């Protein structure tokens, strides 16, 4: 790692038209818990105010920290090492009070503004969104691997894709607070997406790699998989392929260290149109079934979203109640936490192995949360044969939570997580176990980054759950997967731990000064 070449965390498209966005106030409603109900919030119309909110509450800067001379920014979405490799694009028709034209914009988090890259014709826009419900928009995410490889080398690939999962979650939460649905689109190839965003014109190690396309759908109607098919017309791709996009990307570093393996892996995992992946059919839900398990805590969703922070340490003594823990598990389980998790079009492929340290009235030990009942037979086969598989006595019936082993797992959690105390000093820590061989066999190599997206999405929910409870959490990308597998008895690639997390009570850190998010803008 060379401090001299530290990449600029902010992409700018100099000389592009800039459309500054609003800095909206936090509101008491909607409440955070209401975002997990099966019914929608009232639908906010799409205009400059609501688009401003969408970005302000998902990917904008949330604060600056200062310690001595050093000052660094933090965002609404977390990022491994605070390096923020994820860039965001909006593709939208005319937006009231913001733009009269259909265009592709880059979102500049530093300016909290849209930077226009290209104007599309009305016919092109009609062809793109012909299957989407009226008023829908598209958001695309792209990664700059260099931002992470600068510090983490080869590990950058997976960290970038964890971050994509967090960003998908951040956008889905912000959209849900506006009453909008978010769905991952799986019909546009990476190459076509790169052309639409103008990324095909970027070369070298600082180039952005297209990751995914999300449809933001302002409707309370039930939407079906056919609504998620977006096609980019060939005439559009031909037209924009060779034209000059507005603005030049800024240079991020003066010199670089190459990590060619990352491009090789990215190429192998790209989506070229060849995949057996189809959108799952969401089970029909009764929109009036409310989760009876717990009452709404009436905490503002927007407050929770904007105040999210990673704990830098845990205090080693705070506990959480069993009910709080169960609620967190309910909210990361697909069948109950529908609004947020339904953004991904596939059945869950990730379950959670938990080290419970300090949850009141739950014995310390190793637990398993099965997020899709279909995982159970293969997990029973893969994990150690002497595990107990006991459901805690008063655990809600719909939660597939099992005690595997009574244990004081403080040391194990610390060691497995690269000796980070933060994993032992919280209420619980966990590893996200991905159904590895089977999902890759089913969908092909493109599913490898998508497994990280699923883990990042779960992580984003855990971050907000912790905030809603008045505690904190932290994503853990640095862990020893072999050691984790050994504890669980996993000896093949049927299940692999892809992302870790810790949740608990943080100590105060008075050394840091906090500055407002956009102190430098007038
Ligand atoms: C994918 C990922 C991996 C992370 N890994 C670690 C880790 O191993 N240890 C740690 O202390 N923090 C870790 N973090 C927390 C980041 O350092 C943190 O998100 C970043 O500094 C920005 O701070 P914020 O989350 O408060 O906005 C991770 C975060 C993410 C999203």
XYZ file of C-alpha atoms and ligand atoms in Angstrom:
553
model
C 0.000 0.000 0.000
C 1.462 3.306 -1.088
C -0.070 6.398 0.532
C 1.192 8.518 -2.376
C -1.128 6.720 -4.780
C -4.232 6.649 -2.569
C -7.166 6.932 -4.981
C -9.583 9.841 -4.860
C -12.766 8.387 -3.283
C -14.930 10.655 -5.442
C -15.478 10.285 -9.165
C -16.290 13.491 -11.028
C -17.178 14.026 -14.630
C -15.592 17.410 -15.211
C -17.272 19.650 -17.801
C -20.582 17.791 -17.608
C -23.851 19.596 -16.852
C -24.401 19.469 -13.057
C -27.854 19.323 -11.501
C -27.555 20.032 -7.752
C -29.962 18.100 -5.527
C -31.823 19.112 -2.356
C -30.637 18.311 1.187
C -33.934 17.171 2.711
C -34.829 17.130 6.397
C -35.329 13.952 8.389
C -39.005 13.112 8.926
C -40.629 11.098 11.747
C -42.387 8.816 9.294
C -42.132 6.333 7.765
C -40.915 4.295 10.688
C -38.045 1.902 10.201
C -40.093 -1.159 11.200
C -42.842 -0.248 8.721
C -40.394 -0.813 5.856
C -40.620 -4.541 6.605
C -44.390 -4.702 6.376
C -45.863 -6.296 3.307
C -47.841 -3.187 2.440
C -46.290 -0.122 0.889
C -45.805 3.375 2.202
C -47.920 6.026 0.389
C -46.261 6.463 -2.994
C -44.281 9.687 -3.314
C -44.418 11.237 -6.793
C -41.160 11.334 -8.745
C -39.803 14.875 -8.863
C -36.686 16.809 -7.876
C -37.497 16.526 -4.148
C -38.014 12.787 -4.138
C -35.005 12.061 -6.365
C -32.917 14.229 -4.033
C -34.160 12.158 -1.107
C -33.488 8.871 -2.852
C -29.782 9.706 -3.190
C -29.450 11.675 0.056
C -30.743 8.659 1.976
C -28.788 5.961 0.174
C -25.390 6.979 -1.207
C -24.678 10.558 -0.155
C -22.085 11.741 2.344
C -23.502 11.448 5.866
C -20.713 13.079 7.909
C -17.058 14.026 7.962
C -14.732 12.911 10.711
C -11.685 14.778 11.813
C -8.793 13.679 14.042
C -6.014 16.253 14.257
C -5.131 17.277 10.706
C -6.841 14.296 9.091
C -10.339 14.660 7.737
C -12.323 11.961 5.931
C -15.878 11.542 4.757
C -18.383 8.835 5.625
C -21.383 7.900 3.584
C -24.869 6.566 4.110
C -23.688 3.260 2.608
C -20.706 1.545 4.244
C -17.607 0.430 2.397
C -14.728 -1.831 3.129
C -11.864 0.388 4.328
C -14.075 3.446 3.609
C -12.686 3.313 0.053
C -16.046 3.482 -1.751
C -15.450 1.716 -5.057
C -19.140 1.847 -6.060
C -20.296 4.487 -8.564
C -23.950 5.147 -9.327
C -25.878 6.127 -12.454
C -29.478 7.219 -12.912
C -31.315 6.576 -16.169
C -34.599 8.444 -16.198
C -37.203 10.220 -18.265
C -37.988 13.901 -17.613
C -38.111 14.638 -13.858
C -40.367 17.465 -12.687
C -38.388 20.516 -11.476
C -35.086 18.802 -12.332
C -34.773 17.963 -16.013
C -36.924 18.182 -19.146
C -35.034 15.487 -20.998
C -34.462 11.749 -20.727
C -30.859 11.172 -19.779
C -28.166 9.062 -18.163
C -26.610 10.803 -15.143
C -23.701 10.002 -12.851
C -24.452 10.635 -9.171
C -21.679 12.690 -7.590
C -21.710 11.941 -3.851
C -19.224 14.758 -3.198
C -21.444 17.442 -4.752
C -24.737 15.622 -4.050
C -25.587 16.379 -7.666
C -26.364 14.591 -10.876
C -23.817 14.914 -13.671
C -25.398 14.456 -17.074
C -23.553 12.047 -19.354
C -25.860 11.630 -22.316
C -29.341 12.638 -23.483
C -31.581 9.837 -24.779
C -34.462 10.319 -27.196
C -38.048 9.773 -26.044
C -38.306 6.774 -28.383
C -35.197 5.213 -26.884
C -36.528 5.666 -23.372
C -39.889 4.232 -24.366
C -38.160 1.166 -25.785
C -36.004 0.725 -22.666
C -38.794 0.856 -20.133
C -41.688 -0.551 -22.151
C -42.134 -3.487 -19.730
C -41.728 -1.451 -16.559
C -44.739 0.055 -14.788
C -45.288 3.754 -15.682
C -43.011 6.230 -13.924
C -40.215 3.709 -13.272
C -36.565 4.719 -13.333
C -33.346 2.773 -13.537
C -30.265 2.930 -11.360
C -27.030 1.243 -12.296
C -24.037 0.468 -10.114
C -20.436 0.157 -11.309
C -17.220 -0.652 -9.421
C -13.748 0.833 -9.653
C -11.653 -2.128 -8.504
C -8.562 0.071 -8.194
C -10.059 1.939 -5.231
C -9.973 -1.314 -3.220
C -6.978 -3.069 -4.821
C -4.841 -0.053 -3.914
C -5.127 -1.226 -0.303
C -6.292 -4.832 -0.378
C -4.761 -6.282 -3.574
C -6.576 -9.352 -4.878
C -9.170 -9.249 -2.105
C -10.509 -6.113 -3.816
C -12.780 -8.158 -6.044
C -14.883 -9.543 -3.230
C -14.825 -6.349 -1.180
C -16.144 -4.421 -4.176
C -18.997 -6.882 -4.520
C -19.806 -6.779 -0.799
C -20.066 -3.032 -1.283
C -22.376 -3.499 -4.287
C -24.668 -5.570 -2.040
C -24.643 -2.827 0.602
C -25.397 -0.201 -2.054
C -28.292 -2.291 -3.397
C -29.609 -2.459 0.171
C -29.111 1.269 0.767
C -31.035 2.148 -2.407
C -33.798 -0.360 -1.623
C -34.328 1.087 1.876
C -34.349 4.706 0.636
C -36.775 3.810 -2.154
C -39.010 1.862 0.262
C -39.217 4.935 2.508
C -40.619 6.772 -0.540
C -43.109 3.955 -1.161
C -41.180 2.688 -4.201
C -40.196 -0.880 -4.990
C -36.714 -1.844 -6.149
C -35.930 -4.872 -8.300
C -32.647 -6.154 -9.687
C -32.914 -6.494 -13.460
C -31.273 -9.499 -15.034
C -31.722 -8.985 -18.759
C -29.037 -6.505 -19.813
C -25.512 -7.776 -20.462
C -22.486 -6.112 -18.898
C -21.243 -4.950 -22.303
C -24.532 -3.298 -23.201
C -24.757 -1.679 -19.785
C -21.211 -0.339 -20.185
C -22.215 1.262 -23.501
C -25.356 2.851 -22.043
C -23.320 4.394 -19.214
C -20.386 5.355 -21.424
C -18.046 3.116 -19.446
C -16.888 1.291 -22.592
C -14.883 4.435 -23.359
C -12.871 4.131 -20.115
C -9.612 2.225 -20.254
C -6.982 1.069 -17.780
C -6.958 0.254 -14.103
C -9.213 3.165 -13.096
C -12.017 2.084 -15.427
C -15.446 1.428 -13.935
C -16.938 -2.055 -14.379
C -20.728 -2.237 -14.705
C -22.261 -4.376 -11.945
C -26.023 -4.257 -12.055
C -29.181 -2.507 -13.085
C -32.012 -1.788 -10.652
C -35.549 -0.787 -11.525
C -37.122 1.704 -9.129
C -40.845 1.231 -9.421
C -43.306 3.718 -7.899
C -46.327 1.451 -7.600
C -48.373 -0.344 -4.979
C -49.533 -2.890 -7.531
C -48.200 -6.421 -7.369
C -45.378 -6.654 -9.866
C -44.499 -9.838 -11.681
C -41.188 -11.066 -13.117
C -42.154 -10.003 -16.615
C -42.086 -6.423 -15.352
C -38.370 -6.753 -14.792
C -37.329 -7.325 -18.384
C -35.464 -4.345 -19.731
C -34.094 -4.399 -23.248
C -31.635 -1.903 -24.637
C -32.510 -1.441 -28.328
C -29.686 -2.190 -30.783
C -30.241 1.149 -32.511
C -29.597 2.958 -29.209
C -26.442 0.957 -28.495
C -25.172 1.635 -32.019
C -25.888 5.338 -31.724
C -24.239 5.909 -28.354
C -21.292 3.568 -28.840
C -19.186 6.078 -30.715
C -20.516 9.407 -29.558
C -18.814 11.610 -27.043
C -20.385 11.449 -23.580
C -20.572 14.671 -21.569
C -17.717 15.195 -19.102
C -14.326 13.581 -18.494
C -13.722 11.212 -15.604
C -11.229 12.622 -13.110
C -7.917 10.841 -12.527
C -7.957 8.994 -9.201
C -4.239 8.270 -8.619
C -0.991 9.402 -10.184
C 0.454 5.911 -10.277
C -0.826 2.373 -9.825
C 0.079 -1.156 -8.926
C -1.505 -3.583 -11.386
C -3.595 -6.552 -10.165
C -4.420 -8.256 -13.480
C -6.026 -11.270 -11.769
C -8.929 -9.024 -10.776
C -9.792 -8.254 -14.391
C -9.488 -11.939 -15.250
C -11.943 -12.878 -12.500
C -14.279 -10.003 -13.396
C -14.292 -11.125 -17.014
C -15.011 -14.741 -16.024
C -17.917 -13.690 -13.784
C -19.471 -11.181 -16.177
C -23.007 -11.469 -17.528
C -22.960 -11.942 -21.299
C -26.568 -12.964 -21.700
C -25.832 -16.617 -21.186
C -27.418 -17.719 -17.908
C -30.082 -20.031 -16.638
C -31.043 -17.479 -14.019
C -34.685 -16.515 -14.118
C -36.595 -14.278 -11.785
C -38.192 -16.190 -8.948
C -41.915 -15.957 -8.725
C -42.665 -14.164 -5.485
C -45.297 -16.051 -3.536
C -48.531 -14.065 -3.498
C -48.627 -12.181 -0.223
C -51.600 -11.024 1.705
C -50.942 -7.312 1.895
C -52.809 -7.083 5.160
C -50.906 -9.678 7.108
C -48.820 -7.691 9.517
C -45.971 -9.277 11.335
C -47.551 -9.877 14.747
C -44.293 -10.845 16.356
C -43.290 -7.391 17.532
C -44.718 -3.913 17.747
C -43.431 -1.038 15.645
C -40.775 0.801 17.682
C -41.732 4.069 15.948
C -38.150 5.034 15.133
C -37.773 7.185 12.046
C -36.449 5.218 9.060
C -34.718 8.300 7.667
C -32.980 9.050 10.961
C -31.702 5.475 11.199
C -30.566 5.474 7.576
C -28.634 8.755 7.820
C -27.039 8.018 11.211
C -25.763 4.513 10.330
C -22.130 4.059 11.367
C -19.724 1.186 11.800
C -18.593 0.554 15.354
C -14.814 0.896 15.610
C -14.854 -1.301 18.722
C -17.379 -3.041 20.968
C -17.508 -2.460 24.725
C -17.287 -6.103 25.791
C -20.245 -5.977 28.187
C -23.468 -4.588 26.608
C -26.148 -7.193 26.048
C -29.233 -7.230 23.870
C -32.572 -8.793 24.683
C -33.681 -12.031 23.122
C -36.630 -10.212 21.482
C -34.265 -7.729 19.834
C -32.147 -10.574 18.543
C -35.152 -12.478 17.193
C -36.459 -9.363 15.488
C -33.108 -8.929 13.733
C -33.238 -12.534 12.564
C -36.814 -12.062 11.348
C -35.786 -8.998 9.352
C -32.952 -10.821 7.577
C -35.167 -13.820 6.771
C -36.732 -13.639 3.292
C -40.160 -15.032 4.084
C -40.903 -12.368 6.668
C -38.822 -9.340 5.753
C -40.272 -9.109 2.289
C -40.083 -5.488 1.245
C -36.346 -5.190 1.345
C -35.075 -8.675 0.513
C -37.330 -9.099 -2.489
C -35.032 -6.755 -4.453
C -32.939 -9.800 -5.419
C -34.597 -12.045 -7.968
C -33.238 -15.363 -6.696
C -34.182 -17.584 -3.760
C -31.929 -17.010 -0.741
C -28.587 -18.783 -1.073
C -27.103 -17.570 2.217
C -27.675 -18.780 5.798
C -26.021 -17.473 8.964
C -23.662 -19.174 11.433
C -23.802 -17.154 14.659
C -21.484 -16.845 17.644
C -23.814 -15.657 20.384
C -21.893 -13.959 23.184
C -24.251 -11.617 25.034
C -27.922 -12.090 24.248
C -30.026 -12.092 27.443
C -31.567 -15.498 28.210
C -29.963 -17.240 25.255
C -27.115 -19.558 26.209
C -23.787 -18.523 24.669
C -22.746 -20.730 21.805
C -22.772 -21.476 18.136
C -26.127 -21.130 16.352
C -27.429 -21.434 12.827
C -30.132 -19.333 11.166
C -31.447 -21.126 8.115
C -32.771 -18.424 5.799
C -34.448 -20.784 3.374
C -35.824 -24.129 4.581
C -34.397 -25.706 1.424
C -30.885 -25.190 2.853
C -31.409 -27.485 5.809
C -30.728 -30.935 4.328
C -27.483 -29.860 2.722
C -26.342 -27.952 5.820
C -27.079 -30.961 8.022
C -24.874 -32.964 5.705
C -22.063 -30.410 5.519
C -21.801 -29.471 9.218
C -20.320 -31.522 12.067
C -22.364 -34.587 12.895
C -22.252 -33.978 16.676
C -24.072 -30.630 16.549
C -27.252 -30.434 18.672
C -29.710 -28.812 16.200
C -31.984 -27.607 19.032
C -34.498 -24.839 18.475
C -34.386 -22.333 21.387
C -37.517 -22.789 23.496
C -39.453 -19.623 22.779
C -38.012 -18.851 19.369
C -40.765 -17.702 16.952
C -42.092 -20.680 15.006
C -41.307 -19.242 11.594
C -37.660 -18.637 12.450
C -35.368 -21.543 11.546
C -32.865 -20.914 14.313
C -30.882 -23.768 15.866
C -28.444 -24.025 18.713
C -25.568 -26.131 17.387
C -23.247 -26.093 20.366
C -23.079 -24.516 23.830
C -19.762 -22.705 23.987
C -17.906 -19.658 25.080
C -16.918 -18.658 21.568
C -15.203 -15.339 22.317
C -11.749 -16.573 21.337
C -12.985 -18.452 18.294
C -14.822 -15.375 17.022
C -11.809 -13.144 17.569
C -9.314 -15.484 15.945
C -11.503 -16.335 12.953
C -12.057 -12.646 12.284
C -8.364 -11.838 11.787
C -7.879 -11.445 15.549
C -10.195 -8.428 15.615
C -11.518 -7.857 19.167
C -14.623 -6.330 17.676
C -15.900 -9.845 16.856
C -15.634 -11.012 20.478
C -16.701 -7.866 22.325
C -20.201 -7.519 20.873
C -23.513 -9.251 21.551
C -23.020 -11.625 18.640
C -20.894 -12.156 15.555
C -21.713 -14.182 12.494
C -20.439 -15.679 9.277
C -22.632 -15.685 6.173
C -22.585 -19.186 4.704
C -23.243 -19.281 0.977
C -24.549 -22.310 -0.834
C -21.485 -22.273 -3.020
C -21.056 -25.260 -5.362
C -24.773 -25.772 -5.957
C -25.544 -22.129 -6.817
C -22.533 -21.807 -9.133
C -23.491 -25.043 -10.813
C -27.056 -23.843 -11.225
C -26.367 -20.333 -12.532
C -22.736 -20.344 -13.689
C -19.769 -18.170 -12.724
C -21.811 -14.960 -12.875
C -23.371 -15.991 -9.581
C -20.043 -15.661 -7.727
C -20.258 -11.839 -7.352
C -24.006 -12.145 -6.834
C -23.426 -14.278 -3.721
C -21.467 -11.323 -2.329
C -24.353 -9.003 -3.238
C -26.702 -11.183 -1.190
C -24.328 -11.057 1.782
C -23.945 -7.272 1.435
C -27.709 -6.842 1.413
C -28.021 -8.890 4.615
C -25.221 -6.762 6.069
C -27.050 -3.552 5.213
C -30.137 -4.783 7.057
C -28.014 -5.693 10.088
C -26.428 -2.227 10.123
C -29.851 -0.567 10.240
C -31.246 -3.098 12.713
C -28.429 -2.261 15.094
C -29.074 1.499 14.722
C -32.795 0.986 15.299
C -31.964 -0.817 18.549
C -29.577 1.880 19.744
C -26.454 -0.230 19.330
C -23.973 -0.590 16.452
C -22.574 -3.157 14.071
C -19.661 -3.561 11.686
C -19.119 -5.538 8.518
C -16.065 -7.778 8.707
C -14.380 -8.483 5.400
C -11.149 -9.643 7.020
C -11.613 -13.204 8.292
C -10.030 -16.652 7.943
C -12.566 -18.698 6.048
C -10.710 -21.994 6.516
C -10.770 -21.556 10.308
C -14.499 -20.760 10.174
C -15.126 -23.871 8.092
C -13.116 -25.981 10.509
C -15.230 -24.850 13.480
C -18.346 -25.795 11.539
C -16.905 -29.033 10.179
C -17.222 -27.960 6.536
C -14.686 -29.887 4.502
C -15.798 -29.180 0.924
C -17.159 -26.253 -1.088
C -20.825 -26.997 -0.578
C -21.030 -24.066 1.856
C -18.500 -21.251 2.143
C -18.372 -18.342 4.542
C -18.272 -15.171 2.406
C -18.808 -12.246 4.788
C -18.739 -11.747 8.552
C -20.453 -9.290 10.860
C -20.504 -8.175 14.459
C -23.305 -6.490 16.403
C -23.064 -4.977 19.893
C -22.668 -1.957 22.166
C -19.956 0.476 21.065
C -17.806 2.512 23.482
C -17.697 6.302 23.003
C -14.747 7.581 21.014
C -14.273 11.216 22.015
C -11.098 11.597 19.936
C -13.030 12.186 16.751
C -14.701 15.417 15.774
C -17.781 15.120 13.552
C -18.582 17.681 10.855
C -21.846 18.078 8.911
C -22.122 16.141 5.669
C -21.960 19.005 3.185
C -20.257 21.732 5.221
C -18.308 22.869 2.144
C -21.391 23.535 -0.053
C -23.147 26.874 0.144
C -17.467 -5.217 3.019
C -16.990 -4.551 4.276
C -15.962 -5.104 4.999
C -15.518 -4.491 6.186
N -14.531 -5.085 6.927
C -14.172 -4.549 8.113
C -13.269 -5.234 8.977
O -12.792 -6.330 8.672
N -12.963 -4.655 10.163
C -13.496 -3.444 10.547
O -13.192 -2.955 11.643
N -14.367 -2.768 9.745
C -14.736 -3.301 8.551
N -15.667 -2.669 7.764
C -16.226 -1.368 8.163
C -15.649 -0.250 7.285
O -14.331 0.015 7.682
C -16.534 0.983 7.356
O -17.735 0.705 6.679
C -15.888 2.199 6.739
O -14.764 2.609 7.473
C -16.847 3.365 6.624
O -17.363 3.679 7.894
P -18.930 3.686 8.166
O -19.415 2.289 7.989
O -19.062 4.183 9.569
O -19.557 4.600 7.147
C -16.120 -3.278 6.606
C -17.171 -2.726 5.867
C -17.624 -3.355 4.723
C -18.766 -2.752 3.961
